Amino acid sequence: MGKARSGQIYIYRDIDSIIEQKIENKEGKVLFVHGQGGVGKSTLLQKFKAYEKKKIPTVFIDLKEQTNTTMVNILLDEGITFVQHCPKFEEIREMIIKEPKLSAHILERYNGEMNSSLNQFDEANESFGLVIKTLWDIGKIVAKFAQSDYEAKKKEILNYTEFVLLKALSEDMKGYGLFIVDTFEKIKNSDIVSKVNFLESGEISIRHQERHYRFKDYIEGLIYLMVENTTFVIAGRNRLEDLSMDLNEEDIETWSLEKFSTANIKEFFNHFAKKNTKLGLPSSRQLSKIEELTKGNPLLVSLFSQVAKEYNSWEALDYKEMERRVKHVDDKHGLLFYFTDRITSHLKEDEKEIVWKLVIPRVLIQELEPLLFGTTKMFETLVDRGLAFRGLAKEAGKFYLHDDVHEAIVNHFEKEFQEEGLSSWHDKQEVQELHQQLSDFYTKKSELAMVNSAFEGCYHTMMLRKDFERDF
């Protein structure tokens, strides 16, 4: 047992040692981990996202709710793609993100010969020149893919950005790397636009026109590109056969992440009792009741413990209300939202002013707390109560709701707001006003650490559903 995040009890299970062994052996494998919602898949992935034992080059892609986007946006968006110990990739990405005028500058300047353009960049802006030289140096290594028409396509240098980022990534992971994807269902249903071809040889080549991929096919291409020296860990609610990925069987291992056993639940509450001496340990009868109500779901077990803190004894806990929620068949998130509601309701007089605001920003960052809640302690409280988790390593200033908590809140308020006849709960005036505030916030805060402000501002402007076509 260890702690994955601040204030959260982490129960070590067999899958932990399996993945650790693959990493220790630097074994090129594709590990598919499946299990029901709340069983701990994202918690497991987050643990290995910051696996610092040997400073392994690591990529963690979490698509969240983003669909129909470009692979360049996915790679550049630090809220979707987390990278550490990948110096070539990180250098290029940081340069591009920090220079918003770079794209226009490249297109404008690439009318003459390459060397002439490089000199102009050096004279105009040292960092611009460095980016182009980096692109050019990597481009020379793989020029065989486009030698015949490379000179004729100079004006399309931006088309190579995705290609260059992927080649840099494969170079960073040449010795060994860890590639994590959250989750099956997101890569199965997402459609992205790309300008690379994945070849049967396992290499990539440049396309000069966009094509649409299902993201699972793109991940499959990346696996062929890097699996010889990379451990891929992909988790989700679906089984592997639901993805229909065409991979070599010898490269694949599948594992089921099961619900907590009775022993796991007992171990969890043993650790919980050490910090909550007032409650002590539940009796065997109470542990059986908890297992029956939560069905062994680790997220519900952990939220159960947070609600229990409100009571003076395990006997006084409101089991009847919880049982009613479990049996409330019209709402599959009944018990989960009950816990979320109970945990957040006392934070402010009007609980609705708390809960729905949590799911509007794509990423919760410390700077948003005063804007959203007028306090600077909300996110830490959510972490302490098990509803959210803090980003690790470079993302220590970011906070994320658990996927199932996020989904339960969205479902609850979609029902409530749509009763008013709205086509989407984003059309609710209070929600629109918050999107406007967030759009203005990111426009003014263009240099936020760990956040692509331009991307976030664009997202909230889009959610406003006004003037989007004109501006973007």
C-alpha positions as a Python dict, from the first residue, in 0.01 Angstrom:
ca = {
    (1, 'M'): (0, 0, 0),
    (2, 'G'): (117, 352, -78),
    (3, 'K'): (-17, 700, -140),
    (4, 'A'): (-82, 798, -498),
    (5, 'R'): (-190, 1153, -412),
    (6, 'S'): (-209, 1385, -118),
    (7, 'G'): (-469, 1276, 137),
    (8, 'Q'): (-571, 967, -61),
    (9, 'I'): (-532, 607, 51),
    (10, 'Y'): (-385, 388, -222),
    (11, 'I'): (-437, 11, -202),
    (12, 'Y'): (-162, -176, -384),
    (13, 'R'): (-296, -452, -611),
    (14, 'D'): (-143, -722, -832),
    (15, 'I'): (-154, -504, -1144),
    (16, 'D'): (86, -256, -980),
    (17, 'S'): (363, -514, -953),
    (18, 'I'): (295, -643, -1306),
    (19, 'I'): (342, -298, -1462),
    (20, 'E'): (638, -219, -1238),
    (21, 'Q'): (809, -539, -1352),
    (22, 'K'): (757, -453, -1720),
    (23, 'I'): (909, -109, -1662),
    (24, 'E'): (1200, -247, -1460),
    (25, 'N'): (1278, -492, -1742),
    (26, 'K'): (1233, -217, -2006),
    (27, 'E'): (1000, -455, -2185),
    (28, 'G'): (835, -342, -2506),
    (29, 'K'): (475, -444, -2445),
    (30, 'V'): (119, -320, -2485),
    (31, 'L'): (-70, -363, -2158),
    (32, 'F'): (-449, -327, -2175),
    (33, 'V'): (-617, -280, -1838),
    (34, 'H'): (-997, -291, -1825),
    (35, 'G'): (-1251, -252, -1547),
    (36, 'Q'): (-1576, -85, -1447),
    (37, 'G'): (-1604, 289, -1373),
    (38, 'G'): (-1448, 392, -1042),
    (39, 'V'): (-1246, 72, -1007),
    (40, 'G'): (-921, 268, -1005),
    (41, 'K'): (-799, 274, -1365),
    (42, 'S'): (-717, 646, -1378),
    (43, 'T'): (-564, 631, -1030),
    (44, 'L'): (-340, 348, -1147),
    (45, 'L'): (-238, 537, -1462),
    (46, 'Q'): (-170, 856, -1267),
    (47, 'K'): (63, 662, -1039),
    (48, 'F'): (280, 556, -1333),
    (49, 'K'): (249, 898, -1494),
    (50, 'A'): (497, 1017, -1233),
    (51, 'Y'): (704, 702, -1212),
    (52, 'E'): (1034, 864, -1119),
    (53, 'K'): (1236, 557, -1023),
    (54, 'K'): (1472, 585, -1319),
    (55, 'K'): (1356, 908, -1483),
    (56, 'I'): (1193, 720, -1766),
    (57, 'P'): (1078, 917, -2074),
    (58, 'T'): (701, 924, -2027),
    (59, 'V'): (401, 1038, -2233),
    (60, 'F'): (52, 1044, -2081),
    (61, 'I'): (-241, 1124, -2313),
    (62, 'D'): (-581, 1194, -2156),
    (63, 'L'): (-830, 1297, -2424),
    (64, 'K'): (-1096, 1404, -2172),
    (65, 'E'): (-1400, 1521, -2371),
    (66, 'Q'): (-1209, 1651, -2673),
    (67, 'T'): (-1317, 1516, -3012),
    (68, 'N'): (-1270, 1608, -3379),
    (69, 'T'): (-942, 1785, -3317),
    (70, 'T'): (-599, 1769, -3481),
    (71, 'M'): (-312, 1559, -3355),
    (72, 'V'): (-98, 1873, -3343),
    (73, 'N'): (-344, 2027, -3094),
    (74, 'I'): (-336, 1709, -2886),
    (75, 'L'): (44, 1702, -2877),
    (76, 'L'): (76, 2074, -2801),
    (77, 'D'): (-204, 2090, -2542),
    (78, 'E'): (-39, 2033, -2205),
    (79, 'G'): (-382, 1968, -2052),
    (80, 'I'): (-417, 1661, -2274),
    (81, 'T'): (-59, 1541, -2331),
    (82, 'F'): (171, 1527, -2028),
    (83, 'V'): (538, 1462, -2106),
    (84, 'Q'): (843, 1423, -1886),
    (85, 'H'): (1207, 1326, -1946),
    (86, 'C'): (1161, 1371, -2323),
    (87, 'P'): (1403, 1661, -2386),
    (88, 'K'): (1384, 1675, -2768),
    (89, 'F'): (1004, 1674, -2773),
    (90, 'E'): (970, 1913, -2478),
    (91, 'E'): (1214, 2163, -2628),
    (92, 'I'): (1025, 2183, -2957),
    (93, 'R'): (684, 2197, -2791),
    (94, 'E'): (789, 2465, -2546),
    (95, 'M'): (931, 2681, -2823),
    (96, 'I'): (613, 2655, -3031),
    (97, 'I'): (380, 2721, -2737),
    (98, 'K'): (580, 3020, -2615),
    (99, 'E'): (581, 3189, -2957),
    (100, 'P'): (218, 3241, -3069),
    (101, 'K'): (334, 3436, -3376),
    (102, 'L'): (557, 3152, -3489),
    (103, 'S'): (313, 2990, -3728),
    (104, 'A'): (236, 3311, -3916),
    (105, 'H'): (605, 3405, -3919),
    (106, 'I'): (708, 3074, -4073),
    (107, 'L'): (447, 3097, -4348),
    (108, 'E'): (537, 3456, -4425),
    (109, 'R'): (912, 3398, -4442),
    (110, 'Y'): (923, 3069, -4630),
    (111, 'N'): (904, 3217, -4979),
    (112, 'G'): (1278, 3211, -5049),
    (113, 'E'): (1545, 2948, -5014),
    (114, 'M'): (1571, 2754, -4687),
    (115, 'N'): (1914, 2885, -4588),
    (116, 'S'): (1812, 3242, -4664),
    (117, 'S'): (1504, 3201, -4449),
    (118, 'L'): (1710, 3061, -4163),
    (119, 'N'): (1933, 3367, -4174),
    (120, 'Q'): (1632, 3598, -4171),
    (121, 'F'): (1495, 3416, -3868),
    (122, 'D'): (1825, 3444, -3687),
    (123, 'E'): (1834, 3816, -3750),
    (124, 'A'): (1468, 3873, -3664),
    (125, 'N'): (1435, 3657, -3357),
    (126, 'E'): (1684, 3413, -3209),
    (127, 'S'): (1418, 3182, -3068),
    (128, 'F'): (1235, 3165, -3403),
    (129, 'G'): (1562, 3071, -3571),
    (130, 'L'): (1625, 2800, -3311),
    (131, 'V'): (1284, 2645, -3369),
    (132, 'I'): (1329, 2634, -3746),
    (133, 'K'): (1679, 2494, -3717),
    (134, 'T'): (1547, 2226, -3487),
    (135, 'L'): (1272, 2145, -3736),
    (136, 'W'): (1523, 2148, -4019),
    (137, 'D'): (1779, 1928, -3840),
    (138, 'I'): (1519, 1661, -3764),
    (139, 'G'): (1378, 1702, -4114),
    (140, 'K'): (1721, 1621, -4264),
    (141, 'I'): (1736, 1293, -4072),
    (142, 'V'): (1413, 1175, -4234),
    (143, 'A'): (1435, 1362, -4565),
    (144, 'K'): (1417, 1032, -4755),
    (145, 'F'): (1041, 1035, -4702),
    (146, 'A'): (990, 1353, -4901),
    (147, 'Q'): (1308, 1425, -5101),
    (148, 'S'): (1137, 1450, -5439),
    (149, 'D'): (913, 1745, -5357),
    (150, 'Y'): (1061, 1885, -5037),
    (151, 'E'): (1184, 2207, -5198),
    (152, 'A'): (850, 2261, -5370),
    (153, 'K'): (671, 2232, -5036),
    (154, 'K'): (873, 2481, -4834),
    (155, 'K'): (571, 2705, -4788),
    (156, 'E'): (397, 2418, -4610),
    (157, 'I'): (660, 2386, -4337),
    (158, 'L'): (383, 2402, -4078),
    (159, 'N'): (247, 2077, -4216),
    (160, 'Y'): (556, 1906, -4076),
    (161, 'T'): (500, 2012, -3715),
    (162, 'E'): (322, 1691, -3617),
    (163, 'F'): (581, 1481, -3800),
    (164, 'V'): (869, 1660, -3629),
    (165, 'L'): (710, 1623, -3283),
    (166, 'L'): (657, 1249, -3333),
    (167, 'K'): (1009, 1194, -3464),
    (168, 'A'): (1148, 1385, -3165),
    (169, 'L'): (937, 1170, -2936),
    (170, 'S'): (1057, 846, -3095),
    (171, 'E'): (1416, 971, -3057),
    (172, 'D'): (1356, 1049, -2689),
    (173, 'M'): (1219, 697, -2640),
    (174, 'K'): (1488, 527, -2847),
    (175, 'G'): (1644, 370, -2538),
    (176, 'Y'): (1319, 304, -2352),
    (177, 'G'): (993, 484, -2280),
    (178, 'L'): (654, 461, -2111),
    (179, 'F'): (344, 562, -2311),
    (180, 'I'): (13, 583, -2120),
    (181, 'V'): (-334, 641, -2269),
    (182, 'D'): (-653, 713, -2071),
    (183, 'T'): (-885, 551, -2187),
    (184, 'F'): (-1017, 280, -2426),
    (185, 'E'): (-1357, 438, -2481),
    (186, 'K'): (-1207, 781, -2550),
    (187, 'I'): (-970, 657, -2820),
    (188, 'K'): (-1242, 436, -2965),
    (189, 'N'): (-1493, 716, -3014),
    (190, 'S'): (-1263, 1011, -3093),
    (191, 'D'): (-1196, 1131, -3446),
    (192, 'I'): (-879, 1329, -3509),
    (193, 'V'): (-714, 1499, -3806),
    (194, 'S'): (-352, 1418, -3890),
    (195, 'K'): (-91, 1484, -4157),
    (196, 'V'): (121, 1171, -4117),
    (197, 'N'): (105, 825, -4269),
    (198, 'F'): (194, 517, -4067),
    (199, 'L'): (384, 278, -4294),
    (200, 'E'): (392, -102, -4280),
    (201, 'S'): (763, -76, -4203),
    (202, 'G'): (675, 83, -3868),
    (203, 'E'): (798, 426, -3981),
    (204, 'I'): (601, 743, -4055),
    (205, 'S'): (590, 969, -4357),
    (206, 'I'): (458, 1318, -4424),
    (207, 'R'): (122, 1382, -4587),
    (208, 'H'): (53, 1717, -4752),
    (209, 'Q'): (-319, 1689, -4698),
    (210, 'E'): (-508, 1614, -4382),
    (211, 'R'): (-681, 1283, -4326),
    (212, 'H'): (-919, 1169, -4056),
    (213, 'Y'): (-821, 890, -3821),
    (214, 'R'): (-1006, 715, -3547),
    (215, 'F'): (-778, 784, -3256),
    (216, 'K'): (-747, 412, -3182),
    (217, 'D'): (-596, 365, -3530),
    (218, 'Y'): (-353, 648, -3461),
    (219, 'I'): (-249, 490, -3131),
    (220, 'E'): (-208, 162, -3318),
    (221, 'G'): (31, 340, -3556),
    (222, 'L'): (230, 482, -3264),
    (223, 'I'): (253, 133, -3114),
    (224, 'Y'): (407, 0, -3436),
    (225, 'L'): (643, 299, -3439),
    (226, 'M'): (771, 255, -3083),
    (227, 'V'): (663, -77, -2926),
    (228, 'E'): (1003, -246, -2961),
    (229, 'N'): (1142, -28, -2683),
    (230, 'T'): (831, 120, -2519),
    (231, 'T'): (580, -7, -2264),
    (232, 'F'): (230, 108, -2362),
    (233, 'V'): (-33, 107, -2087),
    (234, 'I'): (-390, 165, -2208),
    (235, 'A'): (-684, 141, -1968),
    (236, 'G'): (-1060, 161, -2011),
    (237, 'R'): (-1400, 11, -1943),
    (238, 'N'): (-1401, -183, -2269),
    (239, 'R'): (-1221, -508, -2329),
    (240, 'L'): (-951, -524, -2594),
    (241, 'E'): (-1177, -706, -2842),
    (242, 'D'): (-1411, -404, -2839),
    (243, 'L'): (-1134, -194, -2993),
    (244, 'S'): (-1057, -427, -3287),
    (245, 'M'): (-693, -318, -3292),
    (246, 'D'): (-472, -510, -3535),
    (247, 'L'): (-167, -581, -3320),
    (248, 'N'): (77, -869, -3290),
    (249, 'E'): (-51, -1104, -3020),
    (250, 'E'): (298, -1151, -2875),
    (251, 'D'): (314, -775, -2803),
    (252, 'I'): (-10, -771, -2600),
    (253, 'E'): (-109, -855, -2246),
    (254, 'T'): (-456, -785, -2105),
    (255, 'W'): (-543, -749, -1740),
    (256, 'S'): (-869, -696, -1556),
    (257, 'L'): (-865, -444, -1273),
    (258, 'E'): (-1120, -590, -1036),
    (259, 'K'): (-1333, -426, -771),
    (260, 'F'): (-1210, -427, -413),
    (261, 'S'): (-1231, -761, -240),
    (262, 'T'): (-1350, -790, 119),
    (263, 'A'): (-982, -799, 221),
    (264, 'N'): (-910, -481, 16),
    (265, 'I'): (-1201, -297, 181),
    (266, 'K'): (-1083, -405, 525),
    (267, 'E'): (-728, -291, 444),
    (268, 'F'): (-862, 43, 322),
    (269, 'F'): (-1054, 108, 645),
    (270, 'N'): (-758, -7, 855),
    (271, 'H'): (-557, 279, 703),
    (272, 'F'): (-855, 514, 724),
    (273, 'A'): (-900, 439, 1097),
    (274, 'K'): (-541, 540, 1173),
    (275, 'K'): (-628, 899, 1077),
    (276, 'N'): (-985, 892, 1205),
    (277, 'T'): (-960, 750, 1555),
    (278, 'K'): (-1304, 892, 1646),
    (279, 'L'): (-1475, 643, 1415),
    (280, 'G'): (-1236, 354, 1458),
    (281, 'L'): (-1288, 43, 1247),
    (282, 'P'): (-1628, -62, 1112),
    (283, 'S'): (-1754, -389, 1253),
    (284, 'S'): (-1763, -700, 1035),
    (285, 'R'): (-2137, -646, 986),
    (286, 'Q'): (-2081, -281, 883),
    (287, 'L'): (-1799, -377, 645),
    (288, 'S'): (-2035, -627, 479),
    (289, 'K'): (-2299, -354, 445),
    (290, 'I'): (-2045, -115, 292),
    (291, 'E'): (-1936, -382, 44),
    (292, 'E'): (-2300, -455, -44),
    (293, 'L'): (-2383, -87, -105),
    (294, 'T'): (-2066, 5, -295),
    (295, 'K'): (-2039, -330, -475),
    (296, 'G'): (-1668, -308, -393),
    (297, 'N'): (-1618, -6, -621),
    (298, 'P'): (-1297, 159, -490),
    (299, 'L'): (-1411, 515, -566),
    (300, 'L'): (-1738, 464, -379),
    (301, 'V'): (-1557, 297, -89),
    (302, 'S'): (-1325, 598, -57),
    (303, 'L'): (-1613, 848, -80),
    (304, 'F'): (-1805, 639, 176),
    (305, 'S'): (-1523, 706, 421),
    (306, 'Q'): (-1544, 1082, 360),
    (307, 'V'): (-1918, 1088, 435),
    (308, 'A'): (-1854, 879, 746),
    (309, 'K'): (-1643, 1163, 889),
    (310, 'E'): (-1963, 1361, 939),
    (311, 'Y'): (-2085, 1108, 1196),
    (312, 'N'): (-1971, 1021, 1546),
    (313, 'S'): (-1992, 647, 1496),
    (314, 'W'): (-2033, 385, 1224),
    (315, 'E'): (-2367, 290, 1374),
    (316, 'A'): (-2503, 642, 1320),
    (317, 'L'): (-2418, 645, 949),
    (318, 'D'): (-2720, 695, 721),
    (319, 'Y'): (-2714, 354, 553),
    (320, 'K'): (-3083, 369, 462),
    (321, 'E'): (-3042, 681, 251),
    (322, 'M'): (-2741, 528, 79),
    (323, 'E'): (-2934, 209, 10),
    (324, 'R'): (-3219, 414, -139),
    (325, 'R'): (-2971, 584, -369),
    (326, 'V'): (-2823, 254, -481),
    (327, 'K'): (-3169, 123, -572),
    (328, 'H'): (-3273, 445, -748),
    (329, 'V'): (-3271, 284, -1093),
    (330, 'D'): (-3340, 605, -1286),
    (331, 'D'): (-2997, 745, -1201),
    (332, 'K'): (-2698, 517, -1253),
    (333, 'H'): (-2486, 770, -1063),
    (334, 'G'): (-2726, 787, -768),
    (335, 'L'): (-2493, 679, -489),
    (336, 'L'): (-2195, 858, -642),
    (337, 'F'): (-2381, 1186, -671),
    (338, 'Y'): (-2521, 1142, -321),
    (339, 'F'): (-2165, 1121, -187),
    (340, 'T'): (-2052, 1416, -399),
    (341, 'D'): (-2354, 1618, -290),
    (342, 'R'): (-2301, 1540, 79),
    (343, 'I'): (-1930, 1617, 66),
    (344, 'T'): (-1968, 1951, -111),
    (345, 'S'): (-2299, 2076, 28),
    (346, 'H'): (-2162, 2237, 344),
    (347, 'L'): (-1883, 2421, 163),
    (348, 'K'): (-2118, 2702, 70),
    (349, 'E'): (-2481, 2785, 150),
    (350, 'D'): (-2597, 2729, -206),
    (351, 'E'): (-2447, 2392, -298),
    (352, 'K'): (-2538, 2431, -665),
    (353, 'E'): (-2308, 2729, -686),
    (354, 'I'): (-2031, 2489, -590),
    (355, 'V'): (-2093, 2167, -776),
    (356, 'W'): (-2170, 2265, -1135),
    (357, 'K'): (-1882, 2513, -1149),
    (358, 'L'): (-1639, 2227, -1097),
    (359, 'V'): (-1709, 2077, -1441),
    (360, 'I'): (-1703, 2392, -1656),
    (361, 'P'): (-1324, 2452, -1676),
    (362, 'R'): (-1130, 2188, -1868),
    (363, 'V'): (-857, 2199, -1605),
    (364, 'L'): (-880, 2333, -1252),
    (365, 'I'): (-579, 2551, -1177),
    (366, 'Q'): (-501, 2737, -858),
    (367, 'E'): (-553, 3076, -1022),
    (368, 'L'): (-918, 2989, -1096),
    (369, 'E'): (-1022, 2939, -733),
    (370, 'P'): (-1099, 3307, -656),
    (371, 'L'): (-1286, 3343, -987),
    (372, 'L'): (-1499, 3032, -934),
    (373, 'F'): (-1548, 3021, -559),
    (374, 'G'): (-1409, 3335, -397),
    (375, 'T'): (-1175, 3118, -190),
    (376, 'T'): (-828, 2968, -224),
    (377, 'K'): (-895, 2645, -32),
    (378, 'M'): (-1161, 2476, -243),
    (379, 'F'): (-938, 2250, -456),
    (380, 'E'): (-736, 2122, -162),
    (381, 'T'): (-1062, 2045, 19),
    (382, 'L'): (-1184, 1845, -281),
    (383, 'V'): (-858, 1650, -284),
    (384, 'D'): (-880, 1580, 90),
    (385, 'R'): (-1235, 1452, 45),
    (386, 'G'): (-1149, 1222, -245),
    (387, 'L'): (-1346, 1401, -518),
    (388, 'A'): (-1042, 1536, -701),
    (389, 'F'): (-670, 1473, -733),
    (390, 'R'): (-371, 1699, -769),
    (391, 'G'): (-150, 1679, -1075),
    (392, 'L'): (194, 1531, -1017),
    (393, 'A'): (546, 1650, -1094),
    (394, 'K'): (527, 1949, -1331),
    (395, 'E'): (146, 1959, -1294),
    (396, 'A'): (142, 2014, -918),
    (397, 'G'): (-63, 2334, -964),
    (398, 'K'): (-342, 2154, -1153),
    (399, 'F'): (-638, 1965, -1012),
    (400, 'Y'): (-865, 1710, -1178),
    (401, 'L'): (-1203, 1567, -1080),
    (402, 'H'): (-1228, 1191, -1099),
    (403, 'D'): (-1393, 1097, -1430),
    (404, 'D'): (-1692, 937, -1261),
    (405, 'V'): (-1745, 1233, -1028),
    (406, 'H'): (-1731, 1464, -1329),
    (407, 'E'): (-1978, 1245, -1520),
    (408, 'A'): (-2219, 1224, -1227),
    (409, 'I'): (-2225, 1603, -1185),
    (410, 'V'): (-2279, 1660, -1557),
    (411, 'N'): (-2563, 1406, -1571),
    (412, 'H'): (-2730, 1556, -1266),
    (413, 'F'): (-2725, 1914, -1392),
    (414, 'E'): (-2806, 1824, -1752),
    (415, 'K'): (-3127, 1673, -1620),
    (416, 'E'): (-3203, 1967, -1396),
    (417, 'F'): (-3120, 2243, -1644),
    (418, 'Q'): (-3281, 2073, -1943),
    (419, 'E'): (-3610, 2058, -1756),
    (420, 'E'): (-3620, 2429, -1838),
    (421, 'G'): (-3637, 2348, -2210),
    (422, 'L'): (-3272, 2425, -2294),
    (423, 'S'): (-3103, 2228, -2572),
    (424, 'S'): (-2790, 2207, -2359),
    (425, 'W'): (-2713, 2298, -2003),
    (426, 'H'): (-2432, 2516, -2143),
    (427, 'D'): (-2709, 2748, -2267),
    (428, 'K'): (-2814, 2823, -1910),
    (429, 'Q'): (-2742, 3189, -1841),
    (430, 'E'): (-2532, 3123, -1530),
    (431, 'V'): (-2321, 2871, -1723),
    (432, 'Q'): (-2282, 3109, -2017),
    (433, 'E'): (-2170, 3383, -1781),
    (434, 'L'): (-1904, 3156, -1635),
    (435, 'H'): (-1778, 3059, -1981),
    (436, 'Q'): (-1752, 3432, -2058),
    (437, 'Q'): (-1558, 3494, -1737),
    (438, 'L'): (-1321, 3210, -1819),
    (439, 'S'): (-1275, 3331, -2176),
    (440, 'D'): (-1186, 3678, -2045),
    (441, 'F'): (-962, 3526, -1777),
    (442, 'Y'): (-747, 3334, -2027),
    (443, 'T'): (-732, 3632, -2263),
    (444, 'K'): (-582, 3843, -1985),
    (445, 'K'): (-365, 3563, -1842),
    (446, 'S'): (-168, 3466, -2150),
    (447, 'E'): (142, 3346, -1961),
    (448, 'L'): (0, 3098, -1710),
    (449, 'A'): (240, 2821, -1613),
    (450, 'M'): (143, 2471, -1735),
    (451, 'V'): (-157, 2602, -1930),
    (452, 'N'): (-201, 2683, -2299),
    (453, 'S'): (-406, 2999, -2239),
    (454, 'A'): (-487, 3051, -2607),
    (455, 'F'): (-632, 2700, -2632),
    (456, 'E'): (-835, 2737, -2312),
    (457, 'G'): (-969, 3079, -2417),
    (458, 'C'): (-1071, 2937, -2754),
    (459, 'Y'): (-1256, 2648, -2586),
    (460, 'H'): (-1465, 2872, -2359),
    (461, 'T'): (-1539, 3114, -2642),
    (462, 'M'): (-1664, 2820, -2846),
    (463, 'M'): (-1888, 2710, -2557),
    (464, 'L'): (-2046, 3056, -2557),
    (465, 'R'): (-2190, 2975, -2901),
    (466, 'K'): (-2161, 3333, -3019),
    (467, 'D'): (-1936, 3496, -3278),
    (468, 'F'): (-1731, 3175, -3292),
    (469, 'E'): (-1736, 3144, -3673),
    (470, 'R'): (-1637, 3509, -3708),
    (471, 'D'): (-1345, 3492, -3465),
    (472, 'F'): (-1211, 3143, -3533),
}
